[in-house]
Tab-separated table of C-alpha atoms and ligand atoms in Angstrom:
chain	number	residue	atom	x	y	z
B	1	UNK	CA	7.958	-21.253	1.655
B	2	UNK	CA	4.844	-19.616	3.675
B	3	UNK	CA	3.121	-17.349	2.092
B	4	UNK	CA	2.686	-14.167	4.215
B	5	UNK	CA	-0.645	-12.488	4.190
B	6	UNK	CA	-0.654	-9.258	5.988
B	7	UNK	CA	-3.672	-6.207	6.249
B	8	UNK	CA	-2.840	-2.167	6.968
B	9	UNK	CA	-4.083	-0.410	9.977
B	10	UNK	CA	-7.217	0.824	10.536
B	11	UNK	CA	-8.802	3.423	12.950
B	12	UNK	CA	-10.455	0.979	15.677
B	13	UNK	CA	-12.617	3.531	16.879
B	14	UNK	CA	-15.176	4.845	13.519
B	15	UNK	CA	-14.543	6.620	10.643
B	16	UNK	CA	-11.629	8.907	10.768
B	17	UNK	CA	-11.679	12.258	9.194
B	18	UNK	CA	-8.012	13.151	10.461
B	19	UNK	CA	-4.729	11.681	11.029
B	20	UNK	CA	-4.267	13.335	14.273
B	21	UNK	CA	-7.586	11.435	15.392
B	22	UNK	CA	-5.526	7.895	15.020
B	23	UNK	CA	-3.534	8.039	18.180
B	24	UNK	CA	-1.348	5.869	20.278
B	25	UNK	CA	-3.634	3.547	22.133
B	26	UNK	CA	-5.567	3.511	18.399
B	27	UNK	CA	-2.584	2.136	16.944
B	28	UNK	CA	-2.091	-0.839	19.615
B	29	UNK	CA	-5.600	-1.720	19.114
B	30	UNK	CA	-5.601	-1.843	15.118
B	31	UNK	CA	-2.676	-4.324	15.525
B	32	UNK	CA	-4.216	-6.412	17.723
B	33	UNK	CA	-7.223	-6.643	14.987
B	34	UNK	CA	-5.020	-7.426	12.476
B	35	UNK	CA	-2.870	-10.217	14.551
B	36	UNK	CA	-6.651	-11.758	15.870
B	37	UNK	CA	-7.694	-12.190	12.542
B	38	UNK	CA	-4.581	-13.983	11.800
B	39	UNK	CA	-2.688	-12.140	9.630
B	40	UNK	CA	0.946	-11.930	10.192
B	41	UNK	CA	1.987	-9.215	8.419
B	42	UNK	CA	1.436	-5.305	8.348
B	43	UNK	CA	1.155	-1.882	6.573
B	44	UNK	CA	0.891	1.179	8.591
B	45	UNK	CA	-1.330	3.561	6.940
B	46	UNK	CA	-0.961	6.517	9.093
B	47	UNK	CA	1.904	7.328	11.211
B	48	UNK	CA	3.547	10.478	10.327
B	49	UNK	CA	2.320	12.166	12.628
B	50	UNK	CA	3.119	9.986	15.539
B	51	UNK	CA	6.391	11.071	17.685
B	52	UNK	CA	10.070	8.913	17.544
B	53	UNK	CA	8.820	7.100	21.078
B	54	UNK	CA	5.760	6.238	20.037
B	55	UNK	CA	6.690	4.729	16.736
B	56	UNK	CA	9.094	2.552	18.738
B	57	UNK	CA	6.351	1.840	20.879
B	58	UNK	CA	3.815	0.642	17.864
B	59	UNK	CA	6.884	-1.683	16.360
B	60	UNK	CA	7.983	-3.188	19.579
B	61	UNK	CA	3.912	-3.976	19.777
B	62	UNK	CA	3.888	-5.344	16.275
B	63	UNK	CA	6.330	-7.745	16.827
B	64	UNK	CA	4.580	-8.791	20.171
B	65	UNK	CA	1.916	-9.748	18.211
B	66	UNK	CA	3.651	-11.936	15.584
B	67	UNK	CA	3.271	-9.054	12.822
B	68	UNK	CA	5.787	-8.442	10.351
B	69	UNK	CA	5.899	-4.912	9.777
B	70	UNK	CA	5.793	-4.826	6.238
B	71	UNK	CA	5.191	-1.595	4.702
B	72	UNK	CA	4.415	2.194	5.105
B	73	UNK	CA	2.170	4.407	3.543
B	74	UNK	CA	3.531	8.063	2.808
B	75	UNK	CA	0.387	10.000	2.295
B	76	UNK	CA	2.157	12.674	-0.404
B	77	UNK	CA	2.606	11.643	-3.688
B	78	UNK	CA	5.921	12.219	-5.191
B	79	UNK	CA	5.735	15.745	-6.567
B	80	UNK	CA	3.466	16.855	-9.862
B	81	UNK	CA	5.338	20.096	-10.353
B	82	UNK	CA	8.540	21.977	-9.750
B	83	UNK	CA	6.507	24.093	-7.091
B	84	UNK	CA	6.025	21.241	-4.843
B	85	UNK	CA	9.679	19.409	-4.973
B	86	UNK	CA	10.875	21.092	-1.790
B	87	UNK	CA	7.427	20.381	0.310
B	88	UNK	CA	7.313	17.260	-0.897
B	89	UNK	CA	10.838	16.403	0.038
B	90	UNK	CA	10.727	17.870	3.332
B	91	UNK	CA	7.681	15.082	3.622
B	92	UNK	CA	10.083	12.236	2.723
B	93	UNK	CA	12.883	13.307	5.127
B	94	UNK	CA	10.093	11.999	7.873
B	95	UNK	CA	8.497	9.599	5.722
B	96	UNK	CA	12.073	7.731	5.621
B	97	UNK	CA	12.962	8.824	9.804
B	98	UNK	CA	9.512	6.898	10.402
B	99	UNK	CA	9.792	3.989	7.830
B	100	UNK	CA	13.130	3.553	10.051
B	101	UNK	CA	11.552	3.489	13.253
B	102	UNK	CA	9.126	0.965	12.129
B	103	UNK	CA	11.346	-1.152	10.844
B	104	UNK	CA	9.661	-1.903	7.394
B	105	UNK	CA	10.521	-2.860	4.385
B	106	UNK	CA	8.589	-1.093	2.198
B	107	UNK	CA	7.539	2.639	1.754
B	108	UNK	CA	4.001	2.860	-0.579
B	109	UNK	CA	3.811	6.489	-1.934
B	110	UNK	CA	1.475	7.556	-4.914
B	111	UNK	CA	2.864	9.509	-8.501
B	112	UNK	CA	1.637	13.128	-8.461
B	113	UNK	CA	0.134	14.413	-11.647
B	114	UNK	CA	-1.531	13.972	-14.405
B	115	UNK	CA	-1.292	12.633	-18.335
B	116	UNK	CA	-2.221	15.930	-19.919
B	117	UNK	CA	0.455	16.632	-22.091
B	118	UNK	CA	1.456	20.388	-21.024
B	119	UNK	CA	2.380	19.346	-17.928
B	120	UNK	CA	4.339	15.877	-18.488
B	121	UNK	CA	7.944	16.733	-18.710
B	122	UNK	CA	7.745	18.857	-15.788
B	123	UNK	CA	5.509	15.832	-14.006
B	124	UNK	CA	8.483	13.365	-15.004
B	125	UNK	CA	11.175	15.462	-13.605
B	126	UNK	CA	9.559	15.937	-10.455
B	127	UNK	CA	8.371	12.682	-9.525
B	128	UNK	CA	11.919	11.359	-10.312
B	129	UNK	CA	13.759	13.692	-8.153
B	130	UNK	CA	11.050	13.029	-5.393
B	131	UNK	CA	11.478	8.725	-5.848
B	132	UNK	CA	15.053	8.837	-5.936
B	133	UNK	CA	15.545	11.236	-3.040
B	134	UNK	CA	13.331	8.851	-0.963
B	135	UNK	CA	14.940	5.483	-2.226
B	136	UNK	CA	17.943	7.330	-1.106
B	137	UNK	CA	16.831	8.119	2.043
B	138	UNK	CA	15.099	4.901	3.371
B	139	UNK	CA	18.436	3.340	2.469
B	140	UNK	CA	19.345	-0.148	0.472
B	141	UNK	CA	17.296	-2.726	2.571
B	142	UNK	CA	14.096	-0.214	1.983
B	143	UNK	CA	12.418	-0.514	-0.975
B	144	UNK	CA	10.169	2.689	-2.070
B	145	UNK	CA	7.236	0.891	-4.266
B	146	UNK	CA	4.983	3.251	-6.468
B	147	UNK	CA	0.919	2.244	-6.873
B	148	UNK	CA	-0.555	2.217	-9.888
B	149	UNK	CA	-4.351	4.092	-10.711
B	150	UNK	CA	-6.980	2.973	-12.888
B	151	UNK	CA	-5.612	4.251	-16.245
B	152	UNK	CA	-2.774	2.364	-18.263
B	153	UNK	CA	-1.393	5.620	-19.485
B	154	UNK	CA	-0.109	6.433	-16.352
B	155	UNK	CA	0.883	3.179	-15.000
B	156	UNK	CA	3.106	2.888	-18.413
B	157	UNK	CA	4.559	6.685	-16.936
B	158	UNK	CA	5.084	5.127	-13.711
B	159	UNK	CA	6.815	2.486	-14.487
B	160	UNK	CA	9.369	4.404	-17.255
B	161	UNK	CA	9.693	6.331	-14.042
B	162	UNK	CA	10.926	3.491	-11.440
B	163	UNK	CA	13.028	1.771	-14.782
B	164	UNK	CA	14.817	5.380	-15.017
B	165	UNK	CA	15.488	5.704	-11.870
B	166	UNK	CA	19.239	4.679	-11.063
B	167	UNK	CA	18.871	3.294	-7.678
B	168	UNK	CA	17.862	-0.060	-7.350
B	169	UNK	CA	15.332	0.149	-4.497
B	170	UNK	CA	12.932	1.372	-6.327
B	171	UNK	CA	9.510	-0.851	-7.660
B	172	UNK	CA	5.852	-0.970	-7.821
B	173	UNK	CA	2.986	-1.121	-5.995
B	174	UNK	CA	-0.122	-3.265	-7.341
B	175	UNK	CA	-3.529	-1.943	-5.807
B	176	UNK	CA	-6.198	-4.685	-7.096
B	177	UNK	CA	-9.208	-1.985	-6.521
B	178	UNK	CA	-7.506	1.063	-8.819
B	179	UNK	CA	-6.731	-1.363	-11.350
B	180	UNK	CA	-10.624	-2.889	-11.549
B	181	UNK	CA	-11.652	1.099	-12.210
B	182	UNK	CA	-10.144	1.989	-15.219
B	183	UNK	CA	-9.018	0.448	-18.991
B	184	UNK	CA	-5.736	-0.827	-16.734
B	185	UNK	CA	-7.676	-4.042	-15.307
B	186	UNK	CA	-5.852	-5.830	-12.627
B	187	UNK	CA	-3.740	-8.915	-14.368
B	188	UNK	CA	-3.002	-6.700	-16.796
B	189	UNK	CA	-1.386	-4.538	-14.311
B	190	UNK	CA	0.005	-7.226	-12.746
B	191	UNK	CA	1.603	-8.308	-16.104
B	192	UNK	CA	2.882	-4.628	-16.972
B	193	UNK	CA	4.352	-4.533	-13.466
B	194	UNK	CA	6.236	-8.006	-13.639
B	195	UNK	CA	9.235	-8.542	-11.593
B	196	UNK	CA	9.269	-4.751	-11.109
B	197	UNK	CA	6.002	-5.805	-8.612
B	198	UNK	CA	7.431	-5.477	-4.319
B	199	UNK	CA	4.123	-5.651	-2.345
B	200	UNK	CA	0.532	-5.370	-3.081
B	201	UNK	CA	-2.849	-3.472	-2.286
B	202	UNK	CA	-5.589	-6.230	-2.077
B	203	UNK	CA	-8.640	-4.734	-2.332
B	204	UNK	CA	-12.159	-5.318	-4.274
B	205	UNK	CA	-14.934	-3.176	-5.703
B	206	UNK	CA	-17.835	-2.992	-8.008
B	207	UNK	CA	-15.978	-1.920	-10.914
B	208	UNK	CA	-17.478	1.869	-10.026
B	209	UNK	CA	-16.427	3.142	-6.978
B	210	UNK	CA	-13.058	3.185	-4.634
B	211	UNK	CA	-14.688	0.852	-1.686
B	212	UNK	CA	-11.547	-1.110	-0.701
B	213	UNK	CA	-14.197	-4.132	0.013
B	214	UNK	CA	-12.827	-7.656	1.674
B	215	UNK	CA	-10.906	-9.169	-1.895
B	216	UNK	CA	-13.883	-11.505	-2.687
B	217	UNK	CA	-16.584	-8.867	-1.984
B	218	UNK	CA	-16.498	-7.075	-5.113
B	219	UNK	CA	-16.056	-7.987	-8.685
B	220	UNK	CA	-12.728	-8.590	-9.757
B	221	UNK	CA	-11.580	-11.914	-10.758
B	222	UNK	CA	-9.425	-12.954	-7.759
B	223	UNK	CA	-8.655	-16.562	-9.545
B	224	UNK	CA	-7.150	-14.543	-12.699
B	225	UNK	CA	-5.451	-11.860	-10.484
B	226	UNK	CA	-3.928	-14.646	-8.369
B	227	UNK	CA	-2.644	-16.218	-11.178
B	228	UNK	CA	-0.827	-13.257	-12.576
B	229	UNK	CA	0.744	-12.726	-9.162
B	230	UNK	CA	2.325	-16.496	-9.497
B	231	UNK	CA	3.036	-16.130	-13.339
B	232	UNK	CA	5.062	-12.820	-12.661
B	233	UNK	CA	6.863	-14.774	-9.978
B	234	UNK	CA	5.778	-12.625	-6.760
B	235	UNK	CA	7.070	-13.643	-3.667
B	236	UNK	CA	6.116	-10.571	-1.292
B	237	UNK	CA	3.499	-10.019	1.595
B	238	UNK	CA	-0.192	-10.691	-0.261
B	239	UNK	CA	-1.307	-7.297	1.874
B	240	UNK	CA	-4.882	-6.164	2.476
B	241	UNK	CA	-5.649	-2.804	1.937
B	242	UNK	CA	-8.997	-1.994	3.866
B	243	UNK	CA	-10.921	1.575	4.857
B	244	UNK	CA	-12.138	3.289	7.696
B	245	UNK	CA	-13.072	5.936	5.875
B	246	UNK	CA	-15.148	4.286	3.677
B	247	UNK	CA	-17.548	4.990	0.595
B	248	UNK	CA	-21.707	4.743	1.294
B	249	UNK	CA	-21.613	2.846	4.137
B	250	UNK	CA	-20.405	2.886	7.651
B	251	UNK	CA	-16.300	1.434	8.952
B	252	UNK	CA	-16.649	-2.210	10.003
B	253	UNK	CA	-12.802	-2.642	10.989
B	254	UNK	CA	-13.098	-6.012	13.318
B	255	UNK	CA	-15.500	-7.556	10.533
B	256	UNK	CA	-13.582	-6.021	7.360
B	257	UNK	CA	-10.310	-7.328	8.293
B	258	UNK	CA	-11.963	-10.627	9.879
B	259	UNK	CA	-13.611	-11.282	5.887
B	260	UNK	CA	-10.579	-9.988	4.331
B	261	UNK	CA	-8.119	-12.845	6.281
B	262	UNK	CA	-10.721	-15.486	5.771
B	263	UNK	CA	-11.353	-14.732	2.009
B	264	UNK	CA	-7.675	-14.105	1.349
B	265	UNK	CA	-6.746	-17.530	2.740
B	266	UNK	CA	-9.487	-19.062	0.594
B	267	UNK	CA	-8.417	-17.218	-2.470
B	268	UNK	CA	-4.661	-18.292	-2.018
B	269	UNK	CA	-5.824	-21.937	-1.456
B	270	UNK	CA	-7.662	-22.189	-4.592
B	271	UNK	CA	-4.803	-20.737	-6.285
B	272	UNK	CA	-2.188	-22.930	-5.089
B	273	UNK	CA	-0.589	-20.456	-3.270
B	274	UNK	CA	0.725	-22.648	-0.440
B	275	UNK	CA	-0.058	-20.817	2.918
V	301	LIG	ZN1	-3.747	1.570	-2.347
């Protein structure tokens, strides 16, 4: 079976600084970036703000191209505290209208909170009301995947959290460049994860800052982390995640996502992953 390889959207036209910034005709372009570097799969990173018609409009584009349209990313975590349950939620009603539209099959979203210990309980409760109103919502052929940090601690909470959760379209999220930043480490996460593991993050750093680089660009150990991805028996999109906001230096989409499709393809070769 081919091995799909697919990158997220990225703001064709500098760095963005707001959402609102990444409009319709941005969207058509950053699709055509990703299809001419010759991936064939996507995530949309920011489209919650875009209106019913124009969603339609980016998926029907999409599939134009060849793309697969993979995954979403909702922006709001699932809620730390009690407080922010019904803000959250309201969040997730589009998240799930616009994962529709799109036609994905995945929704990333990020655990609100923290590990400190006075607020955990409430933390647990919160997030799980959040996950499961949004597996819910998305509806069976959706799955809602949760992405880890840098810190075991609270990958361990997240994934009691998606094992509690009664619905079954619920798993995780593996972001490469997190894991490299903390005592997690990335084939350790990918271990922890294990079949629980629906679509991935690919990025790379220098082990000190969050640069989503090209995977191959930074220091983590792509042969190891490729490895773990076959021994856990992953068969999902191997997805890019790239920046155009990114850290001490200036956006480069066309060249990021150009190095990020050639590496990639490298990196699965050497593995074995058949392409
Ligand atoms: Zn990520």
């Amino acid at each position: 079976m081919k091995t799909s390889i697919g990158c997220n959207t990225l703001y064709p036209a500098g760095r963005l600084t707001s959402e609102g910034q990444f409009t319709l005709p941005h969207q058509l372009r950053a699709l055509e970036v990703i299809a001419e570097a010759g991936f064939d799969a996507v995530e949309f990173s920011h489209a919650g703000h875009l209106t019913p018609e124009e969603l339609q409009q980016v998926a029907a584009h999409a599939r134009a191209l060849g793309l697969v349209p993979w995954s979403v990313h909702a922006w709001r975590p699932l809620a730390a505290t009690a407080a922010d349950v019904e803000t959250t939620l309201a969040d997730y009603r589009v998240a799930a209208q616009t994962a529709h539209l799109l036609g994905v099959r995945v929704v990333v979203v990020h655990s609100g909170g923290t590990m400190a210990p006075a607020g955990l309980s409430e933390r647990r409760s919160a997030n799980s009301e959040c996950l499961r109103a949004l597996a819910e919502w998305v509806g069976p052929k959706v799955v809602v995947a949760v992405e880890n940090m840098s810190a075991r601690a609270d990958w361990e909470f997240i994934i009691e959290l998606v094992d509690a959760c009664p619905l079954p379209n619920v798993g995780l999220n593996l972001d490469t460049g997190h894991a490299h930043l903390g005592d997690l480490g990335v084939v350790n996460a990918i271990r922890m994860a294990g079949g629980r593991l629906r679509t991935t993050h690919l990025q790379d750093n220098l082990g000190q800052q969050d640069n989503h680089l090209p995977p191959g660009q930074g220091t983590i150990r792509w042969e190891e982390a490729l490895a773990a991805f076959r021994e856990v028996g992953y068969t999902g999109c191997y997805l890019v995640e790239l920046s155009d906001c990114p850290i001490g230096r200036e956006p480069d989409t066309v060249g990021d996502t150009r190095r990020a499709a050639e590496n990639l393809r490298a990196l699965l070769a050497q593995a074995g992953i058949d392409r």
